[in-house]
PDB file of C-alpha atoms in Angstrom:
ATOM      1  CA  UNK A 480       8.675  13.879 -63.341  1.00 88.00           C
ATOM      2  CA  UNK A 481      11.542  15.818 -64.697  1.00 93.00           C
ATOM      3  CA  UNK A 482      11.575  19.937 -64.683  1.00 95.00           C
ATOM      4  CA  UNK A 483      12.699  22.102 -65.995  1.00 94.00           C
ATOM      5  CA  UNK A 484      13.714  25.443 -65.295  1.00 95.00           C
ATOM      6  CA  UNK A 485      14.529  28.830 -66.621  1.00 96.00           C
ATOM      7  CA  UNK A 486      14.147  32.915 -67.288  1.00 97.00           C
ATOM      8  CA  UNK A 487      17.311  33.426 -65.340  1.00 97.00           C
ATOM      9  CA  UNK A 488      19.097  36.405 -65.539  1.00 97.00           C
ATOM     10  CA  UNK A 489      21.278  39.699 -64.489  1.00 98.00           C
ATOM     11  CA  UNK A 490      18.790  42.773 -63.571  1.00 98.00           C
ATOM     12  CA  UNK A 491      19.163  45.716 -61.468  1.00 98.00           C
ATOM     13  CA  UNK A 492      17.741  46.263 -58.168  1.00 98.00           C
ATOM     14  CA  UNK A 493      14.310  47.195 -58.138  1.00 98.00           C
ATOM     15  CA  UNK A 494      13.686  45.243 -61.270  1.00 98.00           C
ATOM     16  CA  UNK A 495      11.881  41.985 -62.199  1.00 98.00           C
ATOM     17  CA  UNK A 496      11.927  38.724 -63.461  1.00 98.00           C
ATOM     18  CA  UNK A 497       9.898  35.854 -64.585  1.00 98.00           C
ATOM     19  CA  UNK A 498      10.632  32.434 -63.543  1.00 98.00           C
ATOM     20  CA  UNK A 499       9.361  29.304 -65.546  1.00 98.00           C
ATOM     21  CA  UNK A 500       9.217  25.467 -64.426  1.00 97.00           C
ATOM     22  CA  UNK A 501       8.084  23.065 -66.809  1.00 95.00           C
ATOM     23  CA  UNK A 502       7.561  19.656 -66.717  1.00 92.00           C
ATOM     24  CA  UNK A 503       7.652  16.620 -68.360  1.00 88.00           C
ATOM     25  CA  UNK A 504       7.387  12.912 -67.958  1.00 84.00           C
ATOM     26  CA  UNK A 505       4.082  12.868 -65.833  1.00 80.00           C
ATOM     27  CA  UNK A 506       1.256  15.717 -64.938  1.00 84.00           C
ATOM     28  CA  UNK A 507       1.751  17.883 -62.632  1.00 87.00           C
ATOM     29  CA  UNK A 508      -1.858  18.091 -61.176  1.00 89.00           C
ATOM     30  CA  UNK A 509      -1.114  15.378 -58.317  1.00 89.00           C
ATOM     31  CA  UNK A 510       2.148  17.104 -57.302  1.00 94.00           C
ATOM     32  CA  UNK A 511       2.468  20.729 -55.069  1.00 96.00           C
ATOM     33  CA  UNK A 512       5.098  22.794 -56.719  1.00 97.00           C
ATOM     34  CA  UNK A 513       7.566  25.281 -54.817  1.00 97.00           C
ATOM     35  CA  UNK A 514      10.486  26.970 -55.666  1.00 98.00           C
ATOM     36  CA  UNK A 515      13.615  27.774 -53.560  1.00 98.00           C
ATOM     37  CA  UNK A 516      16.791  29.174 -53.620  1.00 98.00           C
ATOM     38  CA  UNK A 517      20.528  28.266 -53.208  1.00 98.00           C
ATOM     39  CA  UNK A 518      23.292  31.671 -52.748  1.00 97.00           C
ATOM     40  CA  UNK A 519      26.776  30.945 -52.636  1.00 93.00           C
ATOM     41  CA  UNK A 520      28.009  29.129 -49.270  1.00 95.00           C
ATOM     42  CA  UNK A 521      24.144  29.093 -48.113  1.00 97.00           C
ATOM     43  CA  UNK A 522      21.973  26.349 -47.896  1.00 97.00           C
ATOM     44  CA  UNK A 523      19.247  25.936 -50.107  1.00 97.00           C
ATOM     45  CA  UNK A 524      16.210  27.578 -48.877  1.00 97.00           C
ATOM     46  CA  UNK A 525      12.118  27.462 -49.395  1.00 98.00           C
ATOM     47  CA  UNK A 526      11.100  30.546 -51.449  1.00 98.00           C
ATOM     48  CA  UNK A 527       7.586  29.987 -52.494  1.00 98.00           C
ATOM     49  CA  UNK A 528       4.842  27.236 -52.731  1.00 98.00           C
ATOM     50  CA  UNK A 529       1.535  26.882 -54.485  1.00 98.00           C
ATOM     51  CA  UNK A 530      -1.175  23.232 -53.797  1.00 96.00           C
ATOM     52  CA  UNK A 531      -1.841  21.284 -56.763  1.00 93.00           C
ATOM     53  CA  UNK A 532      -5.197  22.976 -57.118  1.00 91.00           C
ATOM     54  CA  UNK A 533      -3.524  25.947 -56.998  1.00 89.00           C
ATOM     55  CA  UNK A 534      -5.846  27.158 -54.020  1.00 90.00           C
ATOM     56  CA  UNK A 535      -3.229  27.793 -51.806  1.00 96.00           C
ATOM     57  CA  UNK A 536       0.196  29.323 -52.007  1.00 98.00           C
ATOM     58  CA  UNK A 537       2.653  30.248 -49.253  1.00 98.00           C
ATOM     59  CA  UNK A 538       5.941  32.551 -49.290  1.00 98.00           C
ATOM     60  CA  UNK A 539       8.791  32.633 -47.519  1.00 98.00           C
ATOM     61  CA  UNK A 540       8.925  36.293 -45.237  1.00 98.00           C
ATOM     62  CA  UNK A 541      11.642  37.564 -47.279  1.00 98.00           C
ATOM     63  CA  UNK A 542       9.530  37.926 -50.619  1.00 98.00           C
ATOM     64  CA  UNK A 543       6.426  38.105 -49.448  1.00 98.00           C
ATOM     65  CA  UNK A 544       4.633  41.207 -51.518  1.00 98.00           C
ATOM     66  CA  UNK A 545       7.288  40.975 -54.128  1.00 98.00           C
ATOM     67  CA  UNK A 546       6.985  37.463 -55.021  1.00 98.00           C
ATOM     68  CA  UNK A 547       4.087  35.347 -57.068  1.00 98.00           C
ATOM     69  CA  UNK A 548       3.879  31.917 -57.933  1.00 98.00           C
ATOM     70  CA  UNK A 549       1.214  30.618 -60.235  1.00 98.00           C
ATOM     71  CA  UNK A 550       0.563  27.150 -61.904  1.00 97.00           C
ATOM     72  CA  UNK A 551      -1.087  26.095 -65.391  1.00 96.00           C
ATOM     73  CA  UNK A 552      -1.665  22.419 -64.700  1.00 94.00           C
ATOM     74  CA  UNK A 553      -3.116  22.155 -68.723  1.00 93.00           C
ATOM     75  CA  UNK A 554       0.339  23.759 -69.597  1.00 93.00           C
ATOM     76  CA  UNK A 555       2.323  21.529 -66.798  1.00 94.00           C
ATOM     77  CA  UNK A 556       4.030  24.558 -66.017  1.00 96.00           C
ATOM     78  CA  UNK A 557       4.594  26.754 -62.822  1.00 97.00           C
ATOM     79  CA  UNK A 558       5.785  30.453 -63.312  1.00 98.00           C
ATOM     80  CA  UNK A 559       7.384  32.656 -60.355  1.00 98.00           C
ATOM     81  CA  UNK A 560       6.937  36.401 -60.896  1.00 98.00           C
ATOM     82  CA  UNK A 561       9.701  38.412 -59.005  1.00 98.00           C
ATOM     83  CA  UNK A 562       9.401  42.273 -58.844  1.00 98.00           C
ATOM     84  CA  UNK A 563      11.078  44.244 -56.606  1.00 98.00           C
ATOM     85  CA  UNK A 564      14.529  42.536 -56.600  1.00 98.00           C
ATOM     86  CA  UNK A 565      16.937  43.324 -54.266  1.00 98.00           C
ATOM     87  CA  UNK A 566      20.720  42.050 -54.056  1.00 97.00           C
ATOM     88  CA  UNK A 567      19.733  39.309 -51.743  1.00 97.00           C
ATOM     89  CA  UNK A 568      17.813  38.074 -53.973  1.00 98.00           C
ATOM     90  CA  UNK A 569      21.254  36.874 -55.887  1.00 98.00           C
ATOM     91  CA  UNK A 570      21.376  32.944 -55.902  1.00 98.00           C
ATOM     92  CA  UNK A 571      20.082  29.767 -58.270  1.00 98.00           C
ATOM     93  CA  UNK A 572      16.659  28.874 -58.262  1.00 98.00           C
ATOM     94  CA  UNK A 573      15.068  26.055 -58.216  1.00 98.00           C
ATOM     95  CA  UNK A 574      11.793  24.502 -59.226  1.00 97.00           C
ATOM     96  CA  UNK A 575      10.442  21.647 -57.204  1.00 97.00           C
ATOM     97  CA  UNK A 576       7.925  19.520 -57.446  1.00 96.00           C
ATOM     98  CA  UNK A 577       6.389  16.967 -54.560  1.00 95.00           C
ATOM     99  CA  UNK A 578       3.149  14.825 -53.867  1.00 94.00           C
ATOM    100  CA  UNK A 579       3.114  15.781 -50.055  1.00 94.00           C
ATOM    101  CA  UNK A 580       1.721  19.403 -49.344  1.00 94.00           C
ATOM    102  CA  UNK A 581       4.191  22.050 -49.457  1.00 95.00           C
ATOM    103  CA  UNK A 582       4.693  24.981 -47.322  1.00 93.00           C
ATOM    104  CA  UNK A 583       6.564  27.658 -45.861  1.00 93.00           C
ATOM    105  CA  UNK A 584       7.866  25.334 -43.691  1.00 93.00           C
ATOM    106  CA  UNK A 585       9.001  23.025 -46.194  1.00 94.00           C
ATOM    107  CA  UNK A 586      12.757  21.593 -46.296  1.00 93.00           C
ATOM    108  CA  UNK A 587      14.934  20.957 -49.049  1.00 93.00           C
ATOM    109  CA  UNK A 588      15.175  17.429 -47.940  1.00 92.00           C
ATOM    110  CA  UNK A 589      11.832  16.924 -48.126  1.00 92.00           C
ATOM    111  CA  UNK A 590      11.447  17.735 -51.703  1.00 95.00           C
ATOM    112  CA  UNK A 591      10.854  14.434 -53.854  1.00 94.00           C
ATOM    113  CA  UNK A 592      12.291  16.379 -57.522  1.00 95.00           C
ATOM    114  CA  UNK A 593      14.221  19.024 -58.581  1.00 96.00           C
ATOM    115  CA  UNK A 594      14.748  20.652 -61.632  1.00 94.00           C
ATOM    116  CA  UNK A 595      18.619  22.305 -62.871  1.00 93.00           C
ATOM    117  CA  UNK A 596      18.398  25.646 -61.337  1.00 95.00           C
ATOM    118  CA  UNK A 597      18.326  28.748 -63.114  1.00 97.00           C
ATOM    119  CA  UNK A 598      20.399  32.035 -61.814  1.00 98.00           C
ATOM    120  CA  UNK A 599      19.275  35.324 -60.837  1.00 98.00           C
ATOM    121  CA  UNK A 600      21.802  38.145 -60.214  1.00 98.00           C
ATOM    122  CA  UNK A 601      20.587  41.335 -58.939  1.00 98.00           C
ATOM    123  CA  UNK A 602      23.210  44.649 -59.205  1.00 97.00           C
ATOM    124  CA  UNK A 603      22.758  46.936 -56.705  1.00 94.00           C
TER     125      UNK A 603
END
């Protein structure tokens, strides 16, 4: 499956931004979908997760009641809603896609595909 992500972009703090993942190649109904994160000398890092079904979604603590993610498995597209945004928020996003059940616990190295990232910048 390949992905493909974007909505990127420079905002101020306290604003938002919509994230979009789509994919191609095969449907995206058998896979969970997440997306993390990547800032500069950090590693990359779980941001948010949603089931196949999209029955079940889990956030990591540091966007938790900022944060949405939501799937369209008739578009084959995932979508992460960001309000709030804070400086920390600054870093490349990525959407990810795997057939074993994501969570917050969820690695980077156990992520099966990846899609380019897409950067957010947040101005304080």
């Amino acid at each position: 499956v390949q992905l493909q992500a974007s909505g990127g972009g420079l905002v101020q703090a306290g604003g938002s931004l919509r994230l979009s993942c789509a994919a191609s190649g095969r449907t995206l109904r058998s896979y969970d979908m997440g997306w993390f994160r990547q800032a500069p000398g950090k590693e990359r890092e779980f941001v948010a997760a949603i089931g196949w079904s999209g029955g079940s979604t889990y956030y990591a603590d540091s966007v938790k009641g900022r944060f949405t993610i939501s799937r369209d498995n008739g578009k084959n597209s995932v979508w992460l809603q960001m309000n709030s945004l804070k400086p920390e928020d600054t870093a490349v996003y990525y959407c990810a896609a795997d057939r074993s059940e994501m969570s917050d616990s969820t690695q980077h190295y156990d992520i099966s595909y990846w899609g380019k990232g897409t950067q957010v910048t947040v101005s304080s």
